[in-house]
Tab-separated table of C-alpha atoms in Angstrom:
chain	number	residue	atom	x	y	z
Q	1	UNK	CA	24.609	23.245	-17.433
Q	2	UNK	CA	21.170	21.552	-16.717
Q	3	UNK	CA	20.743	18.409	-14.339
Q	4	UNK	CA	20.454	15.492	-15.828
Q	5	UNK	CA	17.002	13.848	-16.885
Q	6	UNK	CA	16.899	11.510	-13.976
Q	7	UNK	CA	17.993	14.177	-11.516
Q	8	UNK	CA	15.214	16.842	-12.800
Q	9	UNK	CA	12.374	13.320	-12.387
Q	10	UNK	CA	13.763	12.970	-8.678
Q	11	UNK	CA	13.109	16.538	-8.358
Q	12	UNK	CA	9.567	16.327	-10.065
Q	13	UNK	CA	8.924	13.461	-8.106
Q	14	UNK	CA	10.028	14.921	-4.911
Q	15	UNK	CA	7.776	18.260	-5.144
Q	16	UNK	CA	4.640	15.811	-6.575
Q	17	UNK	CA	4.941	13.481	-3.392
Q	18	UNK	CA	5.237	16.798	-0.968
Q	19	UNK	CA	2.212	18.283	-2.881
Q	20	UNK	CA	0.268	15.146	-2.212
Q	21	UNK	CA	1.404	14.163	1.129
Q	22	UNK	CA	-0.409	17.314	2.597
Q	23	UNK	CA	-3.634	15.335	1.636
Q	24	UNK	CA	-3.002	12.482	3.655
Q	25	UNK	CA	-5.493	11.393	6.252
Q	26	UNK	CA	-3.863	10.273	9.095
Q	27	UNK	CA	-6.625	9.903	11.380
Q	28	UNK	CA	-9.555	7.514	12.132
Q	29	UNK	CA	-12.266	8.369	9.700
Q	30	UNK	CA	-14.546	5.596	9.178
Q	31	UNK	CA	-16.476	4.089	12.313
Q	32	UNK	CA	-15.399	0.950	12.199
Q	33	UNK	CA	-12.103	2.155	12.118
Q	34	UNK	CA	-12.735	2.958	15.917
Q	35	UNK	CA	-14.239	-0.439	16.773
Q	36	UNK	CA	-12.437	-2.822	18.567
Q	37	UNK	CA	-13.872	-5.852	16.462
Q	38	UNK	CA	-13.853	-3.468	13.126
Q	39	UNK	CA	-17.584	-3.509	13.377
Q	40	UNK	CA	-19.023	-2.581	9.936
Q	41	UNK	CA	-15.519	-3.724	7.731
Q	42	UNK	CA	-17.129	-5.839	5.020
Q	43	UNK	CA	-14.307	-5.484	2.078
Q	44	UNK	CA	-10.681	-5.988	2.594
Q	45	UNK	CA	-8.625	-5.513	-0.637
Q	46	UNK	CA	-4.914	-5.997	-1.489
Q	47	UNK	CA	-2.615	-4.492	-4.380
Q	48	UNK	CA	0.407	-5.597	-5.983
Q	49	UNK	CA	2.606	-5.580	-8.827
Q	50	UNK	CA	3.793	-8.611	-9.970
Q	51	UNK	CA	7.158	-9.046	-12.066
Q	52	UNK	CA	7.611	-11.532	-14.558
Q	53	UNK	CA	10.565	-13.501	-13.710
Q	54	UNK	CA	13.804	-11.494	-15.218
Q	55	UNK	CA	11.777	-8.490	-16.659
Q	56	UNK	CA	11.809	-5.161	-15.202
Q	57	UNK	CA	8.926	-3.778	-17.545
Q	58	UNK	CA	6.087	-6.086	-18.160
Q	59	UNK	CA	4.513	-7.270	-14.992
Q	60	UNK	CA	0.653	-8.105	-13.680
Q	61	UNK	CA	-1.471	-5.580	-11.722
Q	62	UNK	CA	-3.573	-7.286	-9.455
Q	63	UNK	CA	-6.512	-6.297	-7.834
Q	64	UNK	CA	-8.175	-8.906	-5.026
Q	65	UNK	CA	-10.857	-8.008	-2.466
Q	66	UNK	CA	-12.238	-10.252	0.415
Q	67	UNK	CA	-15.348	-10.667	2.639
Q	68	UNK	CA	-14.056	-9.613	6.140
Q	69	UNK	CA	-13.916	-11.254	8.647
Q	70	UNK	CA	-14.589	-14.546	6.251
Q	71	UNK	CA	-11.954	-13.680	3.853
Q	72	UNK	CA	-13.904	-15.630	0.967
Q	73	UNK	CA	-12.763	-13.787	-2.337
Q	74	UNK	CA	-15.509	-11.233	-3.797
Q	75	UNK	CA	-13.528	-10.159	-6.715
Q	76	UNK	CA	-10.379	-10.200	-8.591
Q	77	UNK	CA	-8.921	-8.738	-10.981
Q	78	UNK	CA	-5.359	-9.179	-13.093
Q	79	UNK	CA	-4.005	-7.203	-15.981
Q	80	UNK	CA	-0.888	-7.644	-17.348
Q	81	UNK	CA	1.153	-3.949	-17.790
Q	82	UNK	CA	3.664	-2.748	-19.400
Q	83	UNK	CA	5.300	-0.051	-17.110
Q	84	UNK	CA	7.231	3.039	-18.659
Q	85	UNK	CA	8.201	4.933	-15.696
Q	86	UNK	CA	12.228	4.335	-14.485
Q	87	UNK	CA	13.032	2.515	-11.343
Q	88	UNK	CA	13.653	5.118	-8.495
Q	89	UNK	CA	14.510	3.968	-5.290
Q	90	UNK	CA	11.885	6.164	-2.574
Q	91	UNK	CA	9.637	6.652	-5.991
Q	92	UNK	CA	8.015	3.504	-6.581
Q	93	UNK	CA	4.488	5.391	-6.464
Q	94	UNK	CA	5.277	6.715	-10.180
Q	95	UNK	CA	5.901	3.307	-11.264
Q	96	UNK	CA	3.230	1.156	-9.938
Q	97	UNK	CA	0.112	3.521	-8.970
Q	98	UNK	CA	-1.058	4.490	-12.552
Q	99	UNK	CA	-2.018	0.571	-12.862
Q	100	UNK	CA	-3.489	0.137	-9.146
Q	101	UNK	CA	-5.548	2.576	-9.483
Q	102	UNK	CA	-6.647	1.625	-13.221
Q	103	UNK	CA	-7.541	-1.775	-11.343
Q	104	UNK	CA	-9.632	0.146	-8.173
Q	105	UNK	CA	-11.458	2.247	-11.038
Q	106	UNK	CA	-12.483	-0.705	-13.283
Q	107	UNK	CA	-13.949	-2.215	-10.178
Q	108	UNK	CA	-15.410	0.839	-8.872
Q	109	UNK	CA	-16.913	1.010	-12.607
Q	110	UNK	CA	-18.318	-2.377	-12.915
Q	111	UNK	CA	-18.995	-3.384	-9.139
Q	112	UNK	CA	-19.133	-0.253	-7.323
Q	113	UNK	CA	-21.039	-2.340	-4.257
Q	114	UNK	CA	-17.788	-4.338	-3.891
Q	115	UNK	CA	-15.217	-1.282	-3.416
Q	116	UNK	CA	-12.920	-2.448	-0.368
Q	117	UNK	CA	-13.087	-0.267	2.895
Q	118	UNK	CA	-9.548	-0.808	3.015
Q	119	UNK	CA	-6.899	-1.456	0.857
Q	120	UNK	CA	-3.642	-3.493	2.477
Q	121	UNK	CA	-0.465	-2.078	-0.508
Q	122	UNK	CA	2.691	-4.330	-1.516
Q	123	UNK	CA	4.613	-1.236	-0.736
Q	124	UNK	CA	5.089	1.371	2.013
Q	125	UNK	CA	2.618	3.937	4.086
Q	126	UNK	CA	4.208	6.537	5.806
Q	127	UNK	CA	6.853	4.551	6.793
Q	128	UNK	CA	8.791	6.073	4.152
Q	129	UNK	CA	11.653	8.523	3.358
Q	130	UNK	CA	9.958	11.450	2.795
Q	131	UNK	CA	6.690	9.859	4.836
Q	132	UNK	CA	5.051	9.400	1.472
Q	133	UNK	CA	5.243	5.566	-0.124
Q	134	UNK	CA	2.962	3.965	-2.392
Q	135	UNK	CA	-0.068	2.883	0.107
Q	136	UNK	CA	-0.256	6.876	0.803
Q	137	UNK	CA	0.031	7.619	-2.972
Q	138	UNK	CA	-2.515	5.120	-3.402
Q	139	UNK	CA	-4.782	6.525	-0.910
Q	140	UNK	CA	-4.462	9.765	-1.485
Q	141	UNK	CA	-5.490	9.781	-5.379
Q	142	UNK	CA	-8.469	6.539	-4.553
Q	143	UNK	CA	-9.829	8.157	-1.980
Q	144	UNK	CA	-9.899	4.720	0.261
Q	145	UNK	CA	-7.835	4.367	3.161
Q	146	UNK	CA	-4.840	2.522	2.160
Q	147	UNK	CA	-1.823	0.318	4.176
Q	148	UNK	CA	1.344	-0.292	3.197
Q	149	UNK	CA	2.771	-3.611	4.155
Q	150	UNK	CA	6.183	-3.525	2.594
Q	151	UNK	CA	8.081	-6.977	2.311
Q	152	UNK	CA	11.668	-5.153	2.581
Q	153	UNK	CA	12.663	-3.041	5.771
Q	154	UNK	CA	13.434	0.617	4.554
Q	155	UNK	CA	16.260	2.277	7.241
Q	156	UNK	CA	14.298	5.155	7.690
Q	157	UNK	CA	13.153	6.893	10.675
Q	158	UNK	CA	15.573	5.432	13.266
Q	159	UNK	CA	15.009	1.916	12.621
Q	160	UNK	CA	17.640	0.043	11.512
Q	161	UNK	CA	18.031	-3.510	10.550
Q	162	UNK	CA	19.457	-5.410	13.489
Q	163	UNK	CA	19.204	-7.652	15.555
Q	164	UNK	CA	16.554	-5.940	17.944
Q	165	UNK	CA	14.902	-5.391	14.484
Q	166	UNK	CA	14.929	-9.096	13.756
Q	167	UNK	CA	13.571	-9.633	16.946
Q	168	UNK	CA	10.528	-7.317	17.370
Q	169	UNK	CA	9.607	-8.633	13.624
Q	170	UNK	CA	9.632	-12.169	14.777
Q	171	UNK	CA	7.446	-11.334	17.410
Q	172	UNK	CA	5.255	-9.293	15.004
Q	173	UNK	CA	4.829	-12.379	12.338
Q	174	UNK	CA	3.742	-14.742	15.247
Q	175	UNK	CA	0.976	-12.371	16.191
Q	176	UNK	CA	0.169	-12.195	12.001
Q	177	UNK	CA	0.437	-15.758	11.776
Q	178	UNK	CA	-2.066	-16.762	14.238
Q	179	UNK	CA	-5.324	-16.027	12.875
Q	180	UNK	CA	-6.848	-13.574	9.762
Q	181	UNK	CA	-8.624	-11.084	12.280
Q	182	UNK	CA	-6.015	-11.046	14.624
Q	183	UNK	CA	-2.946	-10.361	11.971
Q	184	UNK	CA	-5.534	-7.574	10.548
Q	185	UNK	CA	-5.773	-5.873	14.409
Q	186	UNK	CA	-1.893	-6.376	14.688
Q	187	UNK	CA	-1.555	-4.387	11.636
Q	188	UNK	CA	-3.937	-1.714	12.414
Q	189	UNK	CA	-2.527	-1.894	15.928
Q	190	UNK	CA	1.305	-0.993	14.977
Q	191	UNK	CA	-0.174	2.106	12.182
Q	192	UNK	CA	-2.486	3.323	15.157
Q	193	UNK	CA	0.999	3.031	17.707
Q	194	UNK	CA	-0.911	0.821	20.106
């Protein structure tokens, strides 16, 4: 007896995100990535997919990219999507990266001067079950160095949600709260462990 569809897509999925994952770049590549003031960072962008209320299939795939460190808007970019691919929790990649990256190769068609440096992901990094979420599925098929910034705490990893969690992530959202280039050295701070 054969495994049922969804079990034989978790499979797929699983061997597609270990194939990929070996092409992740984990280290510092770009010099301003090295800077302490991000020296030479022009172009901040941010991804996400946005449901309409009650609908599980048709949502908006947004595409925004900012001056840094001015954060004045360079270009945007919205298309409403239909998606096909199932709901998998640890799989979200197969759902949501077709359209990101539809949205990263319009721009890089149109405006190729205005191609962020760095793209900040509604989704996670590495932080991830198998070390493998959508920022890194992202990055690894854009070629730009992507970070995941997930709104919902996956239990992964040894961190649990508790109150020592709760904690450390109010202390984290002051630091992001108190000023655009700060919040953006706080996050690059916690993904390089300082």
């Amino acid at each position: 007896m054969s495994a049922p569809p969804a079990q034989d897509l978790v499979k797929q999925w699983e061997s597609e995100q270990a194939r990929l994952r070996q092409q992740v770049v984990e280290e510092d590549t770009e010099d301003w990535q090295r800077s302490p003031d991000f020296s030479g960072l022009q172009r901040v962008g941010g991804v996400d997919l946005s449901f309409i209320k009650g609908d599980d299939v048709n949502a908006c795939a947004q595409l925004v990219v900012l001056s840094y460190p001015d954060l004045e808007v360079l270009y945007e970019d919205s298309q409403m999507v239909t998606l096909t691919a199932p709901y998998i929790a640890g799989f979200l990649a197969f759902r949501e990266t077709p359209f990101l990256l539809e949205a990263l190769q319009r721009l890089e068609q149109n405006q190729p001067n205005l191609l962020p440096q760095v793209v900040f992901v509604d989704g996670n990094g590495l932080f991830h079950y198998r070390e493998f979420g959508l920022a890194c599925h992202l990055g690894v098929l854009s070629g730009l160095p992507c970070v995941g910034v997930a709104k919902n705490l996956l239990q992964v990893q040894g961190v649990f949600k508790n109150e020592e969690h709760q904690s450390q992530a109010r202390t984290e959202w002051r630091c992001l709260e108190s000023t655009p280039a700060l919040a953006f050295e706080c996050l690059v701070g916690k993904l390089a462990g300082k």
